[in-house]
Amino acid sequence: MASTAHFSEEEMAELREAFSKVDISGNGFIHTNDLTDVLKAANLPLPGYKARELIQNLTTTGDGRISFDEFISIFQSLKSDDVAKSFRKQINKKEGICAIGGTSEQSSAGTQHSYSEEEKYAFVNWINKALEKDPDCKHVVPMNPETDDLFQAVGDGIVLCKMINFSVPDTIDERTINKKKLTPFTIQENLNLALNSASAIGCHVVNIGAEDLKEGKPYLVLGLLWQVIKIGLFADIEISRNEALIALLREGESLEDLMKLSPEELLLRWANYHLENAGCNKVNNFSSDIKDSRAYYHLLNQVAPKGDEEGIPAITIDMSGLREKDDVQRAECMLQQAERLGCRQFVTATDVVRGNPKLNLAFIANLFNKYPALHKPENQDIDWSSIEGETREERTFRNWMNSLGVNPRVNHLYSDLSDALVIFQLYEKIKVPVDWNRVNKPPYPKLGGNMKKLENCNYAVELGKNQAKFSLVGIAGQDLNEGNRTLTLALIWQLMRRYTLNILEDIGGGEKVNDEIIVSWVNETLTAAGKDSTISSFKDSKISTSMPVLDLIDAIQPGSIKYDLLKTEDLNDEEKLNNAKYAISMARKIGARVYALPEDLVEVKPKMVMTVFACLMGKGMKKV
């Protein structure tokens, strides 16, 4: 085993990425020829025999292949040389990774963040298409995917706000985006709005700040964009939003089993459903199994319109490209057919042949969204009433968890919490220590696996009662394990409430905070700013107009609310919702990380109303 002590975690991650980019087959080895090419291209001042000697000395497999450990040893032997930087640069260049050197004092030691040229290319094309008709983006769209246009374009926050709305419509009230005569301050507001709105739809943005976006840090920009794009692509890959997915039920499988699958698993099941119908082999992934484009060819042929639906003309897929001997050429022919369906986005022929998992997943999701080619089963004995979408409250809780970076990502609130792993991570976020030695971790055995999950859930309830001092009367581990909605929500709400109050207490120097203190602070702040609004509690019916929230925002940041856009008296339901949309976006724009939805204000949902005022109090206290 090569010693890795000389490398930082970050360097190791980069070397592993560089190695995997050269190891196109993904089998854990690269060929000596690849390394020789890279050394040559790096202008390594070694004659041929010396390079061969180096490889020979370090290669133990004797079959012309180099393992990752051997690759590390070679790199280590070069690290002291001046050519080390050139060597890394060459590997990155060879396989489309760009390395960005750190510029802060801390990173003067030469840390690098790599980013994928392929991802940049794919995302630029997707954004260009999404925003091509948007008049507010004409100053930057279309961007050139071959240049670094993207990293400059996100700097004023407008493109990011628009892409969030493209993925989850109506997240951001357009009236709150600063679009003209931008100054450093109004740009900062746009970036706050984008980051806090991204968080509200479930993006993990903990380590990304407005400055990073303003500077266009490539790896952070691409990381955030991928999350936003993926949330949009996956939005309808969910049974309550697309009942035709029930066609993917297998024999002996319950509807409940199907509803537990993640969007990625459903996409794989969907692709295999069509491949089976075409008489083809199944695929196990969208990386190594699709590299030869054959599965893609048959999938396109299956989902292409056949002309049997009114108003949708047939599109015949030309399968002759399957005869191409060269993988890249075959992939290009396949993508030309995908283009006829309007579904060429996200991958190039090289991305297919290399099996880029992220971009191929996006390609498949986009194909599914346009041509699912599934029909809702008519005769099956299915309880359609059991297919209900998540409530607003459930969605808010799920987005909150995901924005904190829990792993695995929560797609289905109840089934994804049934082993309590996510709950343990949330306990740590609210400073409740978890004894991880007591936690059973996946993969769980087929026999007795649920018992392991139940043990976790029992421990989660025990922590809540004894350590967190939550009120969990009548809640047992079994309730979490079985996904009892009411009792699971009771625990999640207390986790979110504690998280929100902890942030306030941190800002206030550790002083305890409760509902009464928040209400008093809101009223004092409103009075001090000369506002007429007051609230008696988080159930106050006046909150349905959003005026107390809007006045509080204007008190925290004077002049920020454009009252001429609002109706303040005798509001109908539509006008109330209009005010609420503006209020939630404005709260995010001044820097409050609000997860609640406009409807929560209109309907005066006390729990979510409390989080809105608490977040604004946190923002207001920071300004003092």
Coordinates of C-alpha atoms in Angstrom, one line a residue:
M1 CA 0.0 0.0 0.0
A2 CA 1.5 3.4 -1.0
S3 CA 1.9 5.8 1.8
T4 CA -0.6 8.6 1.6
A5 CA 0.7 10.5 4.6
H6 CA 2.4 13.1 2.3
F7 CA -1.0 14.2 0.8
S8 CA -3.8 16.2 2.3
E9 CA -7.3 14.8 2.1
E10 CA -8.0 17.3 -0.6
E11 CA -5.0 16.2 -2.6
M12 CA -6.0 12.6 -2.3
A13 CA -9.5 13.3 -3.5
E14 CA -8.0 15.1 -6.5
L15 CA -5.6 12.4 -7.3
R16 CA -8.4 9.8 -7.0
E17 CA -10.4 11.9 -9.4
A18 CA -7.5 12.3 -11.8
F19 CA -6.9 8.6 -11.8
S20 CA -10.6 7.8 -12.4
K21 CA -10.6 10.1 -15.4
V22 CA -7.7 8.2 -17.0
D23 CA -9.2 4.9 -15.9
I24 CA -12.0 5.1 -18.4
S25 CA -13.1 1.5 -18.0
G26 CA -13.5 2.0 -14.2
N27 CA -11.7 -1.3 -13.3
G28 CA -9.2 0.3 -10.9
F29 CA -6.2 0.3 -13.2
I30 CA -4.6 2.4 -15.9
H31 CA -2.4 1.2 -18.6
T32 CA 1.3 2.1 -18.6
N33 CA 0.9 3.6 -22.0
D34 CA -1.5 6.2 -20.6
L35 CA 1.0 7.1 -17.9
T36 CA 3.8 7.4 -20.5
D37 CA 1.7 9.7 -22.6
V38 CA 0.9 11.9 -19.6
L39 CA 4.6 12.0 -18.5
K40 CA 5.6 12.9 -22.1
A41 CA 3.0 15.6 -22.4
A42 CA 4.1 17.0 -19.0
N43 CA 7.6 17.7 -20.6
L44 CA 9.1 15.4 -18.0
P45 CA 12.9 15.6 -18.6
L46 CA 13.4 11.9 -18.6
P47 CA 14.5 9.9 -21.6
G48 CA 12.3 7.1 -22.7
Y49 CA 14.3 4.3 -21.0
K50 CA 14.2 6.3 -17.7
A51 CA 10.4 6.7 -17.9
R52 CA 10.1 3.0 -18.6
E53 CA 12.5 2.2 -15.7
L54 CA 10.4 4.4 -13.4
I55 CA 7.2 2.5 -14.4
Q56 CA 8.9 -0.9 -14.2
N57 CA 10.2 -0.2 -10.7
L58 CA 6.8 0.8 -9.4
T59 CA 4.6 -1.7 -11.3
T60 CA 4.1 -4.9 -9.5
T61 CA 1.3 -6.4 -11.5
G62 CA 3.6 -7.1 -14.4
D63 CA 0.8 -7.0 -17.0
G64 CA 1.2 -3.4 -18.1
R65 CA -1.4 -2.1 -15.6
I66 CA -0.9 0.4 -12.8
S67 CA -3.1 0.4 -9.7
F68 CA -4.1 3.5 -7.8
D69 CA -1.6 2.9 -5.0
E70 CA 1.2 2.6 -7.6
F71 CA -0.1 5.7 -9.3
I72 CA 0.2 7.5 -5.9
S73 CA 3.8 6.2 -5.5
I74 CA 4.7 7.5 -9.0
F75 CA 3.2 10.9 -8.2
Q76 CA 5.0 11.0 -4.9
S77 CA 8.3 10.3 -6.5
L78 CA 7.7 13.2 -8.8
K79 CA 6.2 15.5 -6.2
S80 CA 9.5 16.9 -5.2
D81 CA 10.4 17.8 -8.8
D82 CA 9.4 21.0 -10.5
V83 CA 7.4 18.8 -12.9
A84 CA 4.9 17.8 -10.3
K85 CA 2.6 20.7 -11.0
S86 CA 3.0 20.2 -14.7
F87 CA 2.2 16.5 -14.3
R88 CA -1.0 17.2 -12.5
K89 CA -2.0 19.9 -14.9
Q90 CA -1.4 17.5 -17.8
I91 CA -3.6 14.7 -16.3
N92 CA -6.3 17.3 -15.7
K93 CA -6.0 18.6 -19.2
K94 CA -6.0 15.2 -20.7
E95 CA -9.3 14.2 -19.1
G96 CA -11.2 17.5 -19.0
I97 CA -10.6 18.4 -15.3
C98 CA -9.7 22.0 -14.7
A99 CA -7.8 22.7 -11.5
I100 CA -8.2 26.0 -9.8
G101 CA -5.5 27.1 -7.4
G102 CA -6.6 28.7 -4.1
T103 CA -6.0 32.4 -3.7
S104 CA -6.7 33.0 0.0
E105 CA -4.0 33.1 2.6
Q106 CA -5.1 29.7 3.9
S107 CA -4.8 28.2 0.4
S108 CA -1.4 29.7 -0.3
A109 CA 0.0 26.2 0.4
G110 CA -1.2 25.3 -3.1
T111 CA -4.6 23.7 -2.5
Q112 CA -6.5 23.1 -5.7
H113 CA -10.1 22.6 -6.4
S114 CA -10.8 20.7 -9.5
Y115 CA -14.0 21.1 -11.6
S116 CA -15.3 19.2 -14.5
E117 CA -15.1 20.9 -17.9
E118 CA -17.9 18.4 -19.1
E119 CA -20.3 19.6 -16.4
K120 CA -19.7 23.2 -17.2
Y121 CA -20.4 22.5 -20.9
A122 CA -23.6 20.6 -20.1
F123 CA -25.0 23.1 -17.6
V124 CA -24.3 26.1 -19.8
N125 CA -26.3 24.5 -22.7
W126 CA -29.1 23.7 -20.3
I127 CA -29.3 27.2 -18.9
N128 CA -29.1 28.7 -22.4
K129 CA -32.1 26.7 -23.4
A130 CA -34.0 27.4 -20.2
L131 CA -33.5 31.1 -20.2
E132 CA -33.2 31.9 -24.0
K133 CA -36.5 33.9 -24.1
D134 CA -36.1 35.6 -20.7
P135 CA -35.6 39.4 -21.3
D136 CA -33.9 39.8 -17.8
C137 CA -31.1 37.5 -18.9
K138 CA -30.2 39.0 -22.2
H139 CA -27.1 40.5 -20.7
V140 CA -25.5 37.1 -20.2
V141 CA -27.5 34.5 -22.2
P142 CA -26.5 32.8 -24.5
M143 CA -23.2 31.9 -22.8
N144 CA -20.4 30.3 -24.6
P145 CA -19.9 26.8 -23.1
E146 CA -16.2 26.7 -24.3
T147 CA -15.3 29.7 -22.1
D148 CA -15.7 30.7 -18.5
D149 CA -18.8 32.8 -19.3
L150 CA -20.8 30.8 -16.8
F151 CA -18.7 31.8 -13.8
Q152 CA -19.0 35.5 -14.6
A153 CA -22.8 35.2 -15.5
V154 CA -23.8 33.9 -12.0
G155 CA -22.1 36.8 -10.3
D156 CA -25.1 39.2 -10.2
G157 CA -27.5 36.5 -8.9
I158 CA -30.1 36.9 -11.6
V159 CA -29.4 33.7 -13.6
L160 CA -29.4 31.7 -10.3
C161 CA -32.7 33.1 -9.2
K162 CA -34.2 32.3 -12.6
M163 CA -32.9 28.8 -12.6
I164 CA -34.3 28.1 -9.2
N165 CA -37.7 29.2 -10.5
F166 CA -37.2 27.1 -13.6
S167 CA -36.7 24.0 -11.4
V168 CA -39.3 24.8 -8.8
P169 CA -41.7 27.4 -10.3
D170 CA -42.8 30.3 -8.0
T171 CA -40.1 29.8 -5.4
I172 CA -38.9 33.4 -5.9
D173 CA -41.3 36.3 -6.4
E174 CA -39.9 38.0 -9.5
R175 CA -40.7 41.5 -7.9
T176 CA -37.9 40.9 -5.4
I177 CA -35.1 40.3 -7.9
N178 CA -33.0 43.4 -8.5
K179 CA -32.6 43.6 -12.3
K180 CA -31.5 47.1 -13.3
K181 CA -28.7 49.5 -12.4
L182 CA -27.1 46.9 -10.2
T183 CA -24.7 48.0 -7.4
P184 CA -22.5 45.8 -5.1
F185 CA -25.3 46.1 -2.5
T186 CA -28.2 45.1 -4.8
I187 CA -26.1 42.2 -6.2
Q188 CA -25.4 41.0 -2.6
E189 CA -29.2 41.0 -2.1
N190 CA -29.8 38.9 -5.3
L191 CA -27.2 36.4 -4.1
N192 CA -28.8 36.2 -0.7
L193 CA -32.1 35.7 -2.3
A194 CA -30.7 32.9 -4.5
L195 CA -28.8 31.1 -1.8
N196 CA -31.7 31.2 0.8
S197 CA -34.2 30.2 -1.9
A198 CA -31.9 27.3 -3.0
S199 CA -31.8 26.2 0.6
A200 CA -35.6 26.4 0.8
I201 CA -36.0 23.9 -2.1
G202 CA -33.6 21.5 -0.5
C203 CA -30.1 22.4 -1.8
H204 CA -27.2 21.9 0.6
V205 CA -25.6 25.4 0.6
V206 CA -23.9 25.4 4.0
N207 CA -20.4 26.0 2.7
I208 CA -21.4 28.5 -0.1
G209 CA -21.5 32.2 0.5
A210 CA -22.5 35.2 -1.7
E211 CA -18.8 36.1 -2.0
D212 CA -18.0 32.7 -3.6
L213 CA -20.7 33.2 -6.2
K214 CA -19.6 36.8 -6.8
E215 CA -16.1 35.6 -7.4
G216 CA -17.5 32.8 -9.6
K217 CA -15.6 29.9 -7.8
P218 CA -16.1 27.2 -10.4
Y219 CA -16.4 24.1 -8.2
L220 CA -19.0 25.9 -5.9
V221 CA -21.0 27.3 -8.8
L222 CA -21.2 23.9 -10.5
G223 CA -22.0 22.2 -7.3
L224 CA -24.9 24.5 -6.6
L225 CA -26.2 24.5 -10.2
W226 CA -26.1 20.7 -10.3
Q227 CA -28.3 20.6 -7.1
V228 CA -30.8 23.1 -8.6
I229 CA -31.0 21.4 -12.0
K230 CA -31.3 17.9 -10.4
I231 CA -34.2 19.0 -8.2
G232 CA -36.0 20.3 -11.3
L233 CA -35.3 17.2 -13.3
F234 CA -36.5 14.9 -10.5
A235 CA -39.6 16.9 -9.6
D236 CA -42.1 14.7 -11.5
I237 CA -40.3 11.3 -11.0
E238 CA -42.6 10.6 -8.2
I239 CA -45.7 8.4 -8.2
S240 CA -48.2 10.9 -6.7
R241 CA -47.2 13.4 -9.5
N242 CA -47.0 10.7 -12.2
E243 CA -49.4 7.8 -11.6
A244 CA -48.3 6.1 -14.9
L245 CA -45.2 5.1 -13.0
I246 CA -47.4 2.4 -11.4
A247 CA -46.8 0.5 -14.7
L248 CA -43.4 -0.3 -13.3
L249 CA -44.8 -2.4 -10.5
R250 CA -43.2 -5.9 -10.6
E251 CA -45.0 -9.1 -9.8
G252 CA -45.4 -9.7 -6.1
E253 CA -44.4 -6.2 -5.3
S254 CA -46.7 -3.8 -3.3
L255 CA -47.5 -0.3 -4.2
E256 CA -45.8 0.7 -1.0
D257 CA -42.5 -0.9 -2.1
L258 CA -42.6 1.1 -5.4
M259 CA -43.4 4.3 -3.6
K260 CA -40.2 3.9 -1.5
L261 CA -37.9 4.0 -4.5
S262 CA -35.7 7.1 -5.0
P263 CA -36.0 9.0 -8.3
E264 CA -32.7 7.4 -9.4
E265 CA -34.0 3.9 -8.7
L266 CA -37.3 4.7 -10.5
L267 CA -35.3 5.9 -13.6
L268 CA -33.3 2.7 -13.7
R269 CA -36.5 0.7 -13.3
W270 CA -38.1 2.7 -16.1
A271 CA -35.2 2.2 -18.5
N272 CA -35.2 -1.5 -17.8
Y273 CA -38.9 -1.7 -18.3
H274 CA -38.5 -0.4 -21.8
L275 CA -35.3 -2.4 -22.5
E276 CA -37.1 -5.6 -21.4
N277 CA -40.0 -4.8 -23.8
A278 CA -37.3 -4.4 -26.5
G279 CA -35.9 -7.8 -25.7
C280 CA -32.6 -6.4 -24.5
N281 CA -30.3 -6.9 -21.5
K282 CA -31.0 -4.9 -18.4
V283 CA -28.6 -2.2 -17.2
N284 CA -27.5 -1.9 -13.6
N285 CA -26.4 1.7 -13.8
F286 CA -26.1 4.8 -16.0
S287 CA -22.3 4.7 -16.2
S288 CA -20.4 1.5 -17.2
D289 CA -23.5 -0.3 -18.6
I290 CA -24.4 2.4 -21.1
K291 CA -20.9 3.2 -22.5
D292 CA -21.5 1.3 -25.8
S293 CA -24.8 3.3 -26.4
R294 CA -26.6 0.1 -27.3
A295 CA -29.0 0.4 -24.3
Y296 CA -29.6 4.0 -25.2
Y297 CA -30.4 3.2 -28.8
H298 CA -33.1 0.7 -27.8
L299 CA -34.5 3.0 -25.1
L300 CA -34.9 5.8 -27.6
N301 CA -36.6 3.4 -30.1
Q302 CA -39.1 2.3 -27.4
V303 CA -40.1 5.7 -26.1
A304 CA -40.2 7.6 -29.5
P305 CA -43.8 8.5 -30.5
K306 CA -45.3 5.9 -32.7
G307 CA -48.0 8.1 -34.2
D308 CA -50.8 6.3 -32.3
E309 CA -51.7 9.4 -30.2
E310 CA -53.7 12.2 -31.7
G311 CA -51.7 15.3 -32.5
I312 CA -48.3 13.7 -31.9
P313 CA -46.5 12.7 -35.1
A314 CA -44.4 9.5 -35.2
I315 CA -40.6 9.8 -35.0
T316 CA -38.8 6.9 -36.4
I317 CA -35.4 6.2 -34.7
D318 CA -32.7 5.3 -37.2
M319 CA -30.9 2.3 -35.6
S320 CA -28.2 2.0 -38.3
G321 CA -25.6 3.7 -36.0
L322 CA -25.5 0.5 -33.9
R323 CA -23.3 -1.0 -36.6
E324 CA -20.6 1.7 -36.0
K325 CA -17.4 0.0 -34.8
D326 CA -16.1 3.0 -32.9
D327 CA -17.8 3.7 -29.5
V328 CA -17.5 7.4 -29.7
Q329 CA -18.9 7.4 -33.3
R330 CA -21.7 5.1 -32.2
A331 CA -22.5 7.4 -29.3
E332 CA -22.6 10.4 -31.6
C333 CA -25.1 8.7 -34.0
M334 CA -27.2 7.8 -31.0
L335 CA -27.2 11.4 -29.8
Q336 CA -28.3 12.6 -33.3
Q337 CA -31.4 10.4 -32.8
A338 CA -31.9 11.8 -29.3
E339 CA -31.8 15.3 -30.9
R340 CA -34.7 14.4 -33.1
L341 CA -36.7 13.8 -29.9
G342 CA -35.4 17.1 -28.5
C343 CA -33.5 15.2 -25.8
R344 CA -29.8 15.6 -26.6
Q345 CA -29.1 17.7 -23.5
F346 CA -26.4 17.1 -20.9
V347 CA -24.1 14.5 -22.6
T348 CA -21.6 14.6 -25.4
A349 CA -20.5 11.3 -27.2
T350 CA -17.4 11.3 -25.0
D351 CA -19.5 11.6 -21.8
V352 CA -21.5 8.5 -22.8
V353 CA -18.3 6.5 -23.7
R354 CA -16.7 7.5 -20.4
G355 CA -19.8 6.7 -18.5
N356 CA -20.0 10.1 -16.7
P357 CA -22.6 9.1 -14.1
K358 CA -23.9 12.6 -13.2
L359 CA -24.4 13.7 -16.8
N360 CA -25.9 10.4 -18.0
L361 CA -28.4 10.5 -15.1
A362 CA -29.4 14.0 -16.2
F363 CA -29.7 12.8 -19.8
I364 CA -32.0 10.0 -18.8
A365 CA -34.1 12.1 -16.4
N366 CA -34.7 14.6 -19.2
L367 CA -35.7 11.8 -21.6
F368 CA -38.1 10.4 -19.1
N369 CA -39.7 13.9 -18.5
K370 CA -40.3 14.3 -22.2
Y371 CA -41.2 10.8 -23.3
P372 CA -42.2 8.5 -20.3
A373 CA -44.1 6.2 -22.7
L374 CA -46.0 4.7 -19.8
H375 CA -49.7 4.1 -19.5
K376 CA -51.6 4.1 -16.2
P377 CA -52.7 0.5 -15.6
E378 CA -56.5 0.1 -15.9
N379 CA -57.3 -3.4 -14.6
Q380 CA -54.9 -3.7 -11.7
D381 CA -56.3 -3.9 -8.2
I382 CA -54.7 -0.7 -6.9
D383 CA -55.9 1.5 -4.0
W384 CA -55.5 4.9 -5.8
S385 CA -56.5 6.8 -2.7
S386 CA -53.2 5.6 -1.0
I387 CA -51.3 7.6 -3.6
E388 CA -51.3 11.0 -2.0
G389 CA -48.6 13.6 -2.6
E390 CA -46.7 15.1 0.3
T391 CA -48.3 17.9 2.3
R392 CA -46.7 21.4 2.3
E393 CA -45.5 20.7 5.9
E394 CA -43.9 17.5 4.9
R395 CA -42.2 19.1 1.9
T396 CA -40.9 21.9 4.1
F397 CA -39.4 19.5 6.6
R398 CA -37.8 17.4 3.9
N399 CA -36.3 20.4 2.2
W400 CA -35.0 21.6 5.6
M401 CA -33.3 18.3 6.2
N402 CA -31.7 18.1 2.8
S403 CA -30.5 21.7 3.0
L404 CA -28.5 20.6 6.1
G405 CA -26.7 18.0 3.9
V406 CA -28.1 14.8 5.6
N407 CA -26.9 11.6 4.0
P408 CA -28.7 9.8 2.4
R409 CA -30.8 12.5 0.8
V410 CA -34.5 12.4 2.0
N411 CA -36.8 11.7 -1.0
H412 CA -39.8 10.3 1.0
L413 CA -40.2 11.7 4.5
Y414 CA -41.4 8.5 6.3
S415 CA -39.8 5.6 4.5
D416 CA -36.4 7.4 4.4
L417 CA -36.4 8.0 8.2
S418 CA -37.4 4.4 9.0
D419 CA -33.8 3.5 10.1
A420 CA -33.4 6.8 12.0
L421 CA -30.0 7.5 10.4
V422 CA -31.1 10.9 9.2
I423 CA -32.6 11.7 12.6
F424 CA -29.3 11.0 14.3
Q425 CA -27.6 13.5 12.0
L426 CA -30.3 16.1 12.9
Y427 CA -29.6 15.5 16.6
E428 CA -26.0 16.4 16.0
K429 CA -27.1 19.6 14.2
I430 CA -28.9 20.6 17.4
K431 CA -25.9 19.7 19.6
V432 CA -27.4 16.5 21.0
P433 CA -24.5 14.0 21.1
V434 CA -25.1 10.6 19.4
D435 CA -23.2 7.4 20.4
W436 CA -22.5 6.1 16.9
N437 CA -21.4 2.8 18.4
R438 CA -25.0 2.1 19.3
V439 CA -26.2 2.8 15.8
N440 CA -26.7 0.0 13.2
K441 CA -25.5 1.1 9.8
P442 CA -26.5 -0.1 6.3
P443 CA -26.3 -2.4 4.4
Y444 CA -28.8 -4.2 6.7
P445 CA -29.1 -8.0 6.5
K446 CA -32.1 -9.4 4.6
L447 CA -33.0 -11.5 7.6
G448 CA -33.5 -9.3 10.7
G449 CA -32.7 -6.1 8.8
N450 CA -35.8 -4.4 10.1
M451 CA -35.0 -5.3 13.7
K452 CA -31.7 -3.4 13.2
K453 CA -33.6 -0.4 12.0
L454 CA -36.1 -0.7 14.9
E455 CA -33.2 -0.7 17.4
N456 CA -32.0 2.6 15.8
C457 CA -35.5 4.1 16.1
N458 CA -35.7 3.1 19.8
Y459 CA -32.4 4.8 20.4
A460 CA -33.6 7.9 18.5
V461 CA -36.7 8.2 20.7
E462 CA -34.6 7.6 23.8
L463 CA -32.2 10.5 22.8
G464 CA -35.2 12.7 22.2
K465 CA -36.7 12.1 25.6
N466 CA -33.5 12.0 27.7
Q467 CA -30.9 14.2 26.0
A468 CA -33.0 16.7 23.9
K469 CA -35.7 16.8 26.5
F470 CA -38.4 16.8 23.8
S471 CA -42.0 16.1 24.6
L472 CA -42.5 12.6 23.0
V473 CA -45.4 11.3 25.0
G474 CA -46.8 8.2 23.4
I475 CA -44.1 8.0 20.7
A476 CA -42.1 4.7 20.4
G477 CA -39.3 3.6 18.1
Q478 CA -41.9 1.5 16.2
D479 CA -43.8 4.6 15.2
L480 CA -40.8 6.0 13.4
N481 CA -39.9 2.7 11.9
E482 CA -43.4 2.2 10.5
G483 CA -43.8 5.8 9.4
N484 CA -46.6 6.9 11.6
R485 CA -47.3 10.3 10.2
T486 CA -48.6 12.2 13.1
L487 CA -46.0 11.0 15.6
T488 CA -43.0 11.2 13.2
L489 CA -44.0 14.8 12.4
A490 CA -44.2 15.6 16.1
L491 CA -40.5 14.6 16.5
I492 CA -39.4 16.4 13.3
W493 CA -41.1 19.6 14.3
Q494 CA -39.3 19.6 17.6
L495 CA -36.0 19.1 15.8
M496 CA -36.6 22.0 13.5
R497 CA -37.9 24.2 16.2
R498 CA -34.8 23.5 18.4
Y499 CA -32.5 24.1 15.4
T500 CA -34.2 27.5 14.8
L501 CA -34.0 28.5 18.4
N502 CA -30.4 27.4 18.7
I503 CA -29.4 29.8 16.0
L504 CA -31.1 32.6 17.8
E505 CA -29.5 31.7 21.1
D506 CA -26.0 31.6 19.4
I507 CA -26.6 35.1 18.1
G508 CA -27.9 36.3 21.5
G509 CA -24.9 35.0 23.4
G510 CA -26.5 31.8 24.7
E511 CA -29.6 33.5 26.2
K512 CA -32.6 31.1 26.1
V513 CA -35.4 32.0 23.7
N514 CA -39.1 31.0 23.6
D515 CA -42.2 32.0 21.7
E516 CA -43.0 34.9 24.1
I517 CA -39.6 36.4 23.7
I518 CA -39.8 36.3 19.9
V519 CA -43.3 37.9 19.9
S520 CA -42.1 40.7 22.3
W521 CA -39.0 41.3 20.1
V522 CA -41.2 41.5 17.0
N523 CA -43.6 44.1 18.6
E524 CA -40.8 46.2 20.1
T525 CA -39.0 46.3 16.7
L526 CA -42.1 47.3 14.9
T527 CA -42.9 50.0 17.4
A528 CA -39.4 51.4 17.4
A529 CA -39.6 51.7 13.6
G530 CA -43.0 53.6 13.8
K531 CA -45.0 50.7 12.2
D532 CA -48.6 50.2 13.1
S533 CA -48.5 46.4 12.9
T534 CA -48.4 44.2 16.0
I535 CA -48.9 40.5 16.7
S536 CA -50.5 38.9 19.8
S537 CA -49.1 35.4 19.0
F538 CA -48.2 33.2 16.0
K539 CA -51.9 32.5 15.6
D540 CA -52.9 36.2 15.1
S541 CA -55.3 36.4 12.2
K542 CA -53.6 39.7 11.1
I543 CA -50.6 37.6 9.9
S544 CA -52.8 36.3 7.0
T545 CA -52.3 39.7 5.3
S546 CA -48.4 39.3 5.7
M547 CA -48.3 43.0 6.8
P548 CA -46.7 42.3 10.2
V549 CA -44.0 40.3 8.3
L550 CA -43.5 42.9 5.6
D551 CA -43.4 45.8 8.2
L552 CA -40.8 43.8 10.3
I553 CA -38.6 43.3 7.2
D554 CA -38.8 47.1 6.5
A555 CA -38.0 47.8 10.1
I556 CA -34.9 45.6 9.9
Q557 CA -33.8 47.0 6.6
P558 CA -35.5 50.4 6.2
G559 CA -36.8 51.2 2.7
S560 CA -36.5 47.6 1.5
I561 CA -40.3 47.0 1.1
K562 CA -41.9 48.6 -1.9
Y563 CA -45.4 49.2 -0.4
D564 CA -46.8 50.4 -3.8
L565 CA -46.6 46.7 -4.9
L566 CA -48.9 45.6 -2.1
K567 CA -52.5 45.9 -1.1
T568 CA -52.8 46.5 2.6
E569 CA -56.5 46.6 3.4
D570 CA -59.6 44.5 2.6
L571 CA -57.6 41.8 0.9
N572 CA -59.1 38.8 -0.9
D573 CA -57.4 35.4 -0.9
E574 CA -55.4 36.1 -4.1
E575 CA -54.2 39.4 -2.8
K576 CA -53.2 37.8 0.5
L577 CA -51.2 35.2 -1.4
N578 CA -49.6 37.9 -3.5
N579 CA -48.4 39.7 -0.3
A580 CA -47.2 36.4 1.2
K581 CA -45.1 35.5 -1.8
Y582 CA -43.5 38.9 -1.7
A583 CA -42.9 38.7 2.1
I584 CA -41.2 35.2 2.0
S585 CA -38.9 36.3 -0.9
M586 CA -38.1 39.6 0.8
A587 CA -37.2 37.8 4.0
R588 CA -34.7 35.6 2.1
K589 CA -33.4 38.6 0.2
I590 CA -32.4 40.5 3.4
G591 CA -30.6 37.3 4.5
A592 CA -33.1 35.3 6.5
R593 CA -33.0 31.6 5.7
V594 CA -36.8 31.0 5.7
Y595 CA -38.1 27.6 4.8
A596 CA -41.8 28.4 5.2
L597 CA -44.1 28.8 2.2
P598 CA -46.4 31.8 1.3
E599 CA -49.5 29.6 2.0
D600 CA -48.3 29.2 5.6
L601 CA -48.6 32.9 6.2
V602 CA -52.0 33.2 4.5
E603 CA -53.4 30.2 6.4
V604 CA -51.6 31.4 9.6
K605 CA -49.9 28.0 10.3
P606 CA -48.4 28.8 13.8
K607 CA -45.4 26.4 13.6
M608 CA -44.2 27.8 10.3
V609 CA -45.1 31.4 11.2
M610 CA -42.9 31.0 14.3
T611 CA -39.9 30.0 12.1
V612 CA -40.4 33.0 9.9
F613 CA -40.4 35.5 12.8
A614 CA -37.5 33.6 14.5
C615 CA -35.4 33.8 11.3
L616 CA -36.1 37.5 11.0
M617 CA -35.3 38.1 14.6
G618 CA -31.9 36.4 14.0
K619 CA -31.3 38.7 11.1
G620 CA -32.4 41.8 13.1
M621 CA -30.2 40.9 16.1
K622 CA -27.2 40.5 13.9
K623 CA -27.6 44.1 12.7
V624 CA -27.6 45.5 16.2

